[in-house]
Tab-separated table of N, CA and C in Angstrom:
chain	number	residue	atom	x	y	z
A	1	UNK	N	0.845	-1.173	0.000
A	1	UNK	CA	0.000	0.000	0.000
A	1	UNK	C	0.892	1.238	0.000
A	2	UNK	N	0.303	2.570	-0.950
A	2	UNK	CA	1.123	3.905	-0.948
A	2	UNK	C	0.325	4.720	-0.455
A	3	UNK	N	0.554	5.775	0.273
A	3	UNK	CA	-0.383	6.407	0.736
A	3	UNK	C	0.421	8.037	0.531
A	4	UNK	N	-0.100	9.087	0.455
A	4	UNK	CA	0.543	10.284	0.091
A	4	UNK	C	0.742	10.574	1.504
A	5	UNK	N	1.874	11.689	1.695
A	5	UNK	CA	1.764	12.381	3.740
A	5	UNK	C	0.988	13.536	3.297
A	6	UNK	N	0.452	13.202	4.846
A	6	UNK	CA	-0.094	14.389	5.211
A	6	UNK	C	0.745	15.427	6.016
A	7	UNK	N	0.204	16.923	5.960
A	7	UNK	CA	0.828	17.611	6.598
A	7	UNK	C	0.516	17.958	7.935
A	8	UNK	N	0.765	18.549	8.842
A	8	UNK	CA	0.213	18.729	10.312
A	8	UNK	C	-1.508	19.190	10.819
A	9	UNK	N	-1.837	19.489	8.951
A	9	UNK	CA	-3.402	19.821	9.087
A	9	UNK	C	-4.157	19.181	8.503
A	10	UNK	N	-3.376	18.087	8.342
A	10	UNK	CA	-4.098	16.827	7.585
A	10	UNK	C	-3.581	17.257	6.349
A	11	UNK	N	-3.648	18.275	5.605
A	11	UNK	CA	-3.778	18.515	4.086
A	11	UNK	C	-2.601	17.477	3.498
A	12	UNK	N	-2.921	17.119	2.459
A	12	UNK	CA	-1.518	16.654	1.594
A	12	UNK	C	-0.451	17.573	1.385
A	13	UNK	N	0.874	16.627	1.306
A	13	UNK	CA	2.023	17.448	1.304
A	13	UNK	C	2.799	16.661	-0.393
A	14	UNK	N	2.624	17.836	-0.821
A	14	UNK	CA	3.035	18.182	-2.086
A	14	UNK	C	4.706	18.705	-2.537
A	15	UNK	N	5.306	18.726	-3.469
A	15	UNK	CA	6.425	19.480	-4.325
A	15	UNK	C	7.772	18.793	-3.736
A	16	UNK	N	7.315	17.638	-3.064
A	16	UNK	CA	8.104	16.676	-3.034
A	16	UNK	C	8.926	15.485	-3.658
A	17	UNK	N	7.883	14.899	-4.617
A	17	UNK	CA	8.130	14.230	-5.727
A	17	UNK	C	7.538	12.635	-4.874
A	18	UNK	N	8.416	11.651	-5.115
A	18	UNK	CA	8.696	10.679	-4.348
A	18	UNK	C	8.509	10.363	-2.902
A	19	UNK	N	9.021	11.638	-2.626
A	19	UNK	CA	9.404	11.715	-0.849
A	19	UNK	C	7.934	12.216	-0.093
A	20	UNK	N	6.768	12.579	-1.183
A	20	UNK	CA	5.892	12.399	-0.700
A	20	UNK	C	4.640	11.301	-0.479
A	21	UNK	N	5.454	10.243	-0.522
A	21	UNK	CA	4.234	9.313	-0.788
A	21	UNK	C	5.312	8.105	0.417
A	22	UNK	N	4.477	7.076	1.337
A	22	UNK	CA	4.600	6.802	2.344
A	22	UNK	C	4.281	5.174	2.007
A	23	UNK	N	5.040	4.659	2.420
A	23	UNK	CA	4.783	2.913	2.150
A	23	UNK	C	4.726	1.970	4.099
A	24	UNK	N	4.100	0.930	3.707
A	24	UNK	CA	4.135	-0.136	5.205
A	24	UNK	C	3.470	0.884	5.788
A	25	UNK	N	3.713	0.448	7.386
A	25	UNK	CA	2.757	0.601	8.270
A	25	UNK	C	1.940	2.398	8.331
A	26	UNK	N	3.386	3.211	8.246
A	26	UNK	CA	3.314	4.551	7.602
A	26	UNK	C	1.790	4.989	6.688
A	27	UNK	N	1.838	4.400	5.556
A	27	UNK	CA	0.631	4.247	4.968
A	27	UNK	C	-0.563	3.638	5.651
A	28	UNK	N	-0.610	2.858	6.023
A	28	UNK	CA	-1.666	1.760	6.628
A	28	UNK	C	-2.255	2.838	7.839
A	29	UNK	N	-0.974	3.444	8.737
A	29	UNK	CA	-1.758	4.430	9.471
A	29	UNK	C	-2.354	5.718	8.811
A	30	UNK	N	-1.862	6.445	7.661
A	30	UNK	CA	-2.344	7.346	7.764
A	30	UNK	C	-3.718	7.161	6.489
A	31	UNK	N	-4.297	5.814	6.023
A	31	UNK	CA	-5.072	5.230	5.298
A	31	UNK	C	-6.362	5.520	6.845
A	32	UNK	N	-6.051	4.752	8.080
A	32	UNK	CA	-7.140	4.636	9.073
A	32	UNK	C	-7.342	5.675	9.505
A	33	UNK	N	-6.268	6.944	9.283
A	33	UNK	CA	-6.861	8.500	9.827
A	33	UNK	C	-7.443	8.939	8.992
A	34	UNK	N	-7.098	8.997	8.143
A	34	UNK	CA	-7.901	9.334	6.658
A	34	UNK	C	-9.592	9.276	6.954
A	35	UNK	N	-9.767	7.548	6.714
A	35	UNK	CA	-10.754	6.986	7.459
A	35	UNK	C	-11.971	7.726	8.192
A	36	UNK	N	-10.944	7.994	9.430
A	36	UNK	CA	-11.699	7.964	10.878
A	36	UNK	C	-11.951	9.275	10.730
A	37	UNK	N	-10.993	10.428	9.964
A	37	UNK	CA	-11.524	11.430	10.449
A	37	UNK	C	-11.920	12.469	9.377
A	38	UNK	N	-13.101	11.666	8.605
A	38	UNK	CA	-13.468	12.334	7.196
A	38	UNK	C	-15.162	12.009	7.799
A	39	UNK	N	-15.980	13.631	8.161
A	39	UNK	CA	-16.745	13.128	8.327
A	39	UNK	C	-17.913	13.153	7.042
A	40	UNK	N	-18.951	12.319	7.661
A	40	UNK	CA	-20.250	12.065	6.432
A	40	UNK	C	-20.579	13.155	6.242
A	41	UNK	N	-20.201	13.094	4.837
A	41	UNK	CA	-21.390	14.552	3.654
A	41	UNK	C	-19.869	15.575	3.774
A	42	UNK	N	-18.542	15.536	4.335
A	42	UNK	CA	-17.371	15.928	4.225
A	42	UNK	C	-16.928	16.364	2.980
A	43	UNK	N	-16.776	15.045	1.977
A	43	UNK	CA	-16.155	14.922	1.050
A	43	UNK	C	-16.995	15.477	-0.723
A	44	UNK	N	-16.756	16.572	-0.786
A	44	UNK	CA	-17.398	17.061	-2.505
A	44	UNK	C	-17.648	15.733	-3.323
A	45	UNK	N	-17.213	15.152	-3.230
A	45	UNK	CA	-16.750	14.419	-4.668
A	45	UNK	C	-17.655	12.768	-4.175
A	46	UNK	N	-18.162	12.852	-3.160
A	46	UNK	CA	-18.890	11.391	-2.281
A	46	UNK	C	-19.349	12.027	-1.469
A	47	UNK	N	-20.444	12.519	-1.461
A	47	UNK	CA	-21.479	12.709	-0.102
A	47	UNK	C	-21.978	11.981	0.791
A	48	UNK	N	-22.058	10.368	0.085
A	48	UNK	CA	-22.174	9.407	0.825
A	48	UNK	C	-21.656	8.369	1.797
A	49	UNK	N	-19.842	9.114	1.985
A	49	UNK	CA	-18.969	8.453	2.862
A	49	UNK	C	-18.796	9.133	3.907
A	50	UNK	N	-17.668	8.552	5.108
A	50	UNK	CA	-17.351	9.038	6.026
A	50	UNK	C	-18.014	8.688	7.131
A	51	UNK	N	-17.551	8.818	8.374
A	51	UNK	CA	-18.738	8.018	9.635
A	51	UNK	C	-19.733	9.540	9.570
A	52	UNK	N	-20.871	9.311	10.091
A	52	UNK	CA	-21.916	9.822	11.096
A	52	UNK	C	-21.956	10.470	12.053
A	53	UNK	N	-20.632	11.616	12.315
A	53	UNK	CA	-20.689	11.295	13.911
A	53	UNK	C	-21.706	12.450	14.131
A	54	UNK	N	-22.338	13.189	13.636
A	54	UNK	CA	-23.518	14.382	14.446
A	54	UNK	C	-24.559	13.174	13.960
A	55	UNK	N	-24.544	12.648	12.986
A	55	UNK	CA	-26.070	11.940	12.642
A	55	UNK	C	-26.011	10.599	13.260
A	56	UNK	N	-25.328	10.112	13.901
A	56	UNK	CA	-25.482	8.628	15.032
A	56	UNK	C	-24.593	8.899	16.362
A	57	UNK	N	-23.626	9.372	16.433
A	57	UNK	CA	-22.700	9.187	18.296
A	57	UNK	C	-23.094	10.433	19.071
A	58	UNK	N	-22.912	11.796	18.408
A	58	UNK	CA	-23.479	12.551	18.999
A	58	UNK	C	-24.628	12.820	19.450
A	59	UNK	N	-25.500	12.534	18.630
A	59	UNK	CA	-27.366	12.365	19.072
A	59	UNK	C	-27.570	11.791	20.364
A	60	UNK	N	-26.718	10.594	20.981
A	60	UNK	CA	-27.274	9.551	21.594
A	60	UNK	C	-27.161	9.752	23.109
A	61	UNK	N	-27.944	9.629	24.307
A	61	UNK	CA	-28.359	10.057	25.238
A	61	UNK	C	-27.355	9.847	26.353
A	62	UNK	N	-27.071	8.372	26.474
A	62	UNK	CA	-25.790	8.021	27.369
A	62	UNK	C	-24.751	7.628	26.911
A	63	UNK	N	-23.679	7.940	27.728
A	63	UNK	CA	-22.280	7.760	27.274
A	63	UNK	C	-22.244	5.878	26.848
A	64	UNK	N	-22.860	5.340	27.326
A	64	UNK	CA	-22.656	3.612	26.758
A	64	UNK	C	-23.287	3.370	25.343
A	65	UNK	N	-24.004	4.425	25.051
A	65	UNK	CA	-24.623	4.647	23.737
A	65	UNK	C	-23.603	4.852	22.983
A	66	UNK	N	-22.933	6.259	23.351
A	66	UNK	CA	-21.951	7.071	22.077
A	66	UNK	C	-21.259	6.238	22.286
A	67	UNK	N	-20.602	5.455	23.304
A	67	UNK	CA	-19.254	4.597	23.139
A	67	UNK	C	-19.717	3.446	22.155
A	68	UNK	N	-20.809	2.976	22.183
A	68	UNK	CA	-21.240	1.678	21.399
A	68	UNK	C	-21.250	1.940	19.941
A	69	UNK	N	-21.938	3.364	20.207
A	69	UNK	CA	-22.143	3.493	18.726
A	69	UNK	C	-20.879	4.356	17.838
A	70	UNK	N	-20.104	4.637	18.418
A	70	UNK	CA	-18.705	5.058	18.246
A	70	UNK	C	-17.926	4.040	18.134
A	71	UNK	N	-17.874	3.027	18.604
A	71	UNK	CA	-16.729	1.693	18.431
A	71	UNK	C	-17.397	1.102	17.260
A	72	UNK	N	-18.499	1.095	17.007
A	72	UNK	CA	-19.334	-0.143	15.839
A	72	UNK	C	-19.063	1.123	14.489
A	73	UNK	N	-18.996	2.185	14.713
A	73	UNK	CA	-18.894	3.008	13.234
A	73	UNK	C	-17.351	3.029	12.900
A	74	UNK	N	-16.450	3.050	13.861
A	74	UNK	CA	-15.264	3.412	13.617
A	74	UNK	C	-14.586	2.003	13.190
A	75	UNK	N	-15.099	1.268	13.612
A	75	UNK	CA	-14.750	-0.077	13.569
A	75	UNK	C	-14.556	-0.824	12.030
A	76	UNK	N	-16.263	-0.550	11.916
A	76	UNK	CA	-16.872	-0.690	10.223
A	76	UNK	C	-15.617	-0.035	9.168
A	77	UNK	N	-15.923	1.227	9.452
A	77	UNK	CA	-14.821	2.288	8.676
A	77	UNK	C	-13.469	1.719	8.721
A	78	UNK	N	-12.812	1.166	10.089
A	78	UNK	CA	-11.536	1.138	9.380
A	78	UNK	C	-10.692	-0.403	8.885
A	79	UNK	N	-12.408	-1.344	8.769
A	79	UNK	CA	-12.204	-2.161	8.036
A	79	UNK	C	-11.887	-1.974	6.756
A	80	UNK	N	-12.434	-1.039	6.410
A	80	UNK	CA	-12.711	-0.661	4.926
A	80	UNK	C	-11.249	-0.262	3.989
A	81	UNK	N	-10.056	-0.007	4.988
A	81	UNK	CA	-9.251	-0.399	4.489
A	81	UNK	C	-8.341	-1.314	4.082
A	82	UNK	N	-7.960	-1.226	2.555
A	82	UNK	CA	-7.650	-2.726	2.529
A	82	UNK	C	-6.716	-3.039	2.809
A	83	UNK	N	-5.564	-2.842	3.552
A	83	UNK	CA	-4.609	-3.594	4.254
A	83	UNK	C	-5.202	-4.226	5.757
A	84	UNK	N	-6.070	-3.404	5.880
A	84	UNK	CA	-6.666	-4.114	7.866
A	84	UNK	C	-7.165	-5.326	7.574
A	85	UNK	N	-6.846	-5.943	8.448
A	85	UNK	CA	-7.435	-7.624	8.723
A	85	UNK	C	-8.733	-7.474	9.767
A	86	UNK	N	-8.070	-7.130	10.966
A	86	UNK	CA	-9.095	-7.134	11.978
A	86	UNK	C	-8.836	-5.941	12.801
A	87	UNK	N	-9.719	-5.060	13.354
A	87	UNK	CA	-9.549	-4.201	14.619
A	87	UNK	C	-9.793	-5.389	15.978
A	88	UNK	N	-8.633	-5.054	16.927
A	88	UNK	CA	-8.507	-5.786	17.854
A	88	UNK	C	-8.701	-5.085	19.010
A	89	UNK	N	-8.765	-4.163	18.687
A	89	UNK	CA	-9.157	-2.941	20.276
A	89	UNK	C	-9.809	-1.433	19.951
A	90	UNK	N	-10.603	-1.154	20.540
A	90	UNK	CA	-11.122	0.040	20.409
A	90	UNK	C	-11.590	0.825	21.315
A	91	UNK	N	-10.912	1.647	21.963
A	91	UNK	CA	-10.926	2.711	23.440
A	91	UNK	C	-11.187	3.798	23.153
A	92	UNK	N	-12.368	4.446	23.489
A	92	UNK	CA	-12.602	5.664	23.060
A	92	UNK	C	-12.740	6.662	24.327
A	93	UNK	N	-11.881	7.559	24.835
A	93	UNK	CA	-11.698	8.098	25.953
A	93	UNK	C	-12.728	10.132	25.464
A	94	UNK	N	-13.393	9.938	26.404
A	94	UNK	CA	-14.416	11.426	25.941
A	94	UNK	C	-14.277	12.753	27.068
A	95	UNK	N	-13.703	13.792	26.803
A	95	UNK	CA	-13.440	14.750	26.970
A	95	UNK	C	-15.158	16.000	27.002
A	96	UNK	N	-15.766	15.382	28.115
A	96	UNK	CA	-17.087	16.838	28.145
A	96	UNK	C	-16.973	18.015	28.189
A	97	UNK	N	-15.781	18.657	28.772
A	97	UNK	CA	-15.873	20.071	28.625
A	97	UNK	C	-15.098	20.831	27.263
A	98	UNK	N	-14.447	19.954	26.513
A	98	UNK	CA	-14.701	20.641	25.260
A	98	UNK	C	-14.677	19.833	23.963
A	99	UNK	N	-15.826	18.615	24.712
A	99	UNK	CA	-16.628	18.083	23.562
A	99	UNK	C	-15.994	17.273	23.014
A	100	UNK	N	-14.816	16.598	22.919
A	100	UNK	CA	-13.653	15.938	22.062
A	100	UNK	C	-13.306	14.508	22.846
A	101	UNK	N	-13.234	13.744	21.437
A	101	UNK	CA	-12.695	12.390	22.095
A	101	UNK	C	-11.521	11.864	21.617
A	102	UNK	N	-10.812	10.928	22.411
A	102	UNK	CA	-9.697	10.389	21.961
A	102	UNK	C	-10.095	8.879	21.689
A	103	UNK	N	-9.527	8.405	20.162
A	103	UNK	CA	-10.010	7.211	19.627
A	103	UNK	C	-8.286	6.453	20.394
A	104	UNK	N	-8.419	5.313	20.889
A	104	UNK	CA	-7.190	4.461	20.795
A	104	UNK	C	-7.749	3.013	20.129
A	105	UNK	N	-6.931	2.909	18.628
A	105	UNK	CA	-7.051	1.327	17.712
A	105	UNK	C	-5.775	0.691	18.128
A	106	UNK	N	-6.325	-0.583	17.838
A	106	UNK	CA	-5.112	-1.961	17.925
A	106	UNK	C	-5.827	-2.595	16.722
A	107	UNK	N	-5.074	-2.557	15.632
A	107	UNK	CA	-5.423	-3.343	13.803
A	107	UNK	C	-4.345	-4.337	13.833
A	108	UNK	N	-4.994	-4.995	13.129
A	108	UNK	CA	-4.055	-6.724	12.407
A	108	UNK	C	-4.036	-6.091	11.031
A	109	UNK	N	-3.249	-5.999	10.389
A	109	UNK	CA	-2.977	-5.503	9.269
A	109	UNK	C	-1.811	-6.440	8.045
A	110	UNK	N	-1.724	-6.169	6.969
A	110	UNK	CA	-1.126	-6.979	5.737
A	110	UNK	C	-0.874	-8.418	5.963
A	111	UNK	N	-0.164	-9.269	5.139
A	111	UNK	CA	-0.123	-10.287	4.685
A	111	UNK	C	0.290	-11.293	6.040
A	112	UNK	N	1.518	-10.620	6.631
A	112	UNK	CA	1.848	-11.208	8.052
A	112	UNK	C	0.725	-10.851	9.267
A	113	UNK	N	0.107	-10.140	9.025
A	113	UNK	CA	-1.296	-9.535	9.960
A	113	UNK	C	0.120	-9.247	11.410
A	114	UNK	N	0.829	-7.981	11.192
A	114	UNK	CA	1.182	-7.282	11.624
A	114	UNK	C	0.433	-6.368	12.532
A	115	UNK	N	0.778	-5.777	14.416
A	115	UNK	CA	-0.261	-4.950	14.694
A	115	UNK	C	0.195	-3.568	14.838
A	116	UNK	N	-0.301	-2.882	14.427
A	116	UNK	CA	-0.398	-1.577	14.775
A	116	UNK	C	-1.430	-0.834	15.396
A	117	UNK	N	-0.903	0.181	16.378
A	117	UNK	CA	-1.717	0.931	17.526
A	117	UNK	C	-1.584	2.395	17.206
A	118	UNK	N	-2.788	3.194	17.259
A	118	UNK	CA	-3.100	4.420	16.665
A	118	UNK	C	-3.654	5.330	17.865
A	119	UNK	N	-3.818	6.410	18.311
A	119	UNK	CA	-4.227	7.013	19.096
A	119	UNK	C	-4.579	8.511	18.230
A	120	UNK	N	-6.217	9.168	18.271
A	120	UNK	CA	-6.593	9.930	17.028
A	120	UNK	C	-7.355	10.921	18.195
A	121	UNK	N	-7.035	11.954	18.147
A	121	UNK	CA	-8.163	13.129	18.416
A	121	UNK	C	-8.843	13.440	17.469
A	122	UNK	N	-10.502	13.286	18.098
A	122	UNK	CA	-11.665	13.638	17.028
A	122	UNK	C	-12.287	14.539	17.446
């Protein structure tokens, strides 16, 4: 898998040539941020991707809700890339006073189902 870098604001990083594009785990992680943090109706070009999070985790009344329904969307999603095998952990730590959560993944990933661990502010 190739994946382009991103820059510190997510944006792609360009006028690099070569040196901008990212192979192994490198890619594989920044494929599941990609992912995780593109939300639905986000993207011009696909209105129909990206998780839900005002239209399913945020709506939901108790925190065992948003966590449920936050692990089962994020989960889905970062199957969807195709180097992941399996998500093996999913910790979602929630921040109330200014609204923000911290995602922590554990993925089985490529041919050796290699793991890698991700930690994402959303």
């Amino acid at each position: 898998m190739k994946a382009r870098k991103l820059g510190p604001n997510y944006d792609y990083v360009f006028g690099n040539n070569a040196q901008d594009y990212l192979e192994g785990v490198d890619a594989v992680a920044i494929a599941v941020r990609t992912k995780i943090l593109l939300f639905y109706k986000e993207w011009w070009e696909d209105r129909g991707i990206g998780i839900p999070m005002f239209e399913s985790i945020l709506g939901q009344v108790s925190k065992d809700n948003v966590r449920l329904a936050a692990t089962n969307l994020l989960t889905k999603r970062v199957l969807e890339v195709p180097e992941v095998k399996s998500v093996t952990s999913v910790d979602i730590l929630f921040y109330e006073g200014t609204r923000s959560m911290t995602v922590q993944l554990t993925i089985q990933y490529g041919a050796d189902n290699e793991t890698l661990s991700l930690e994402l502010e959303v």
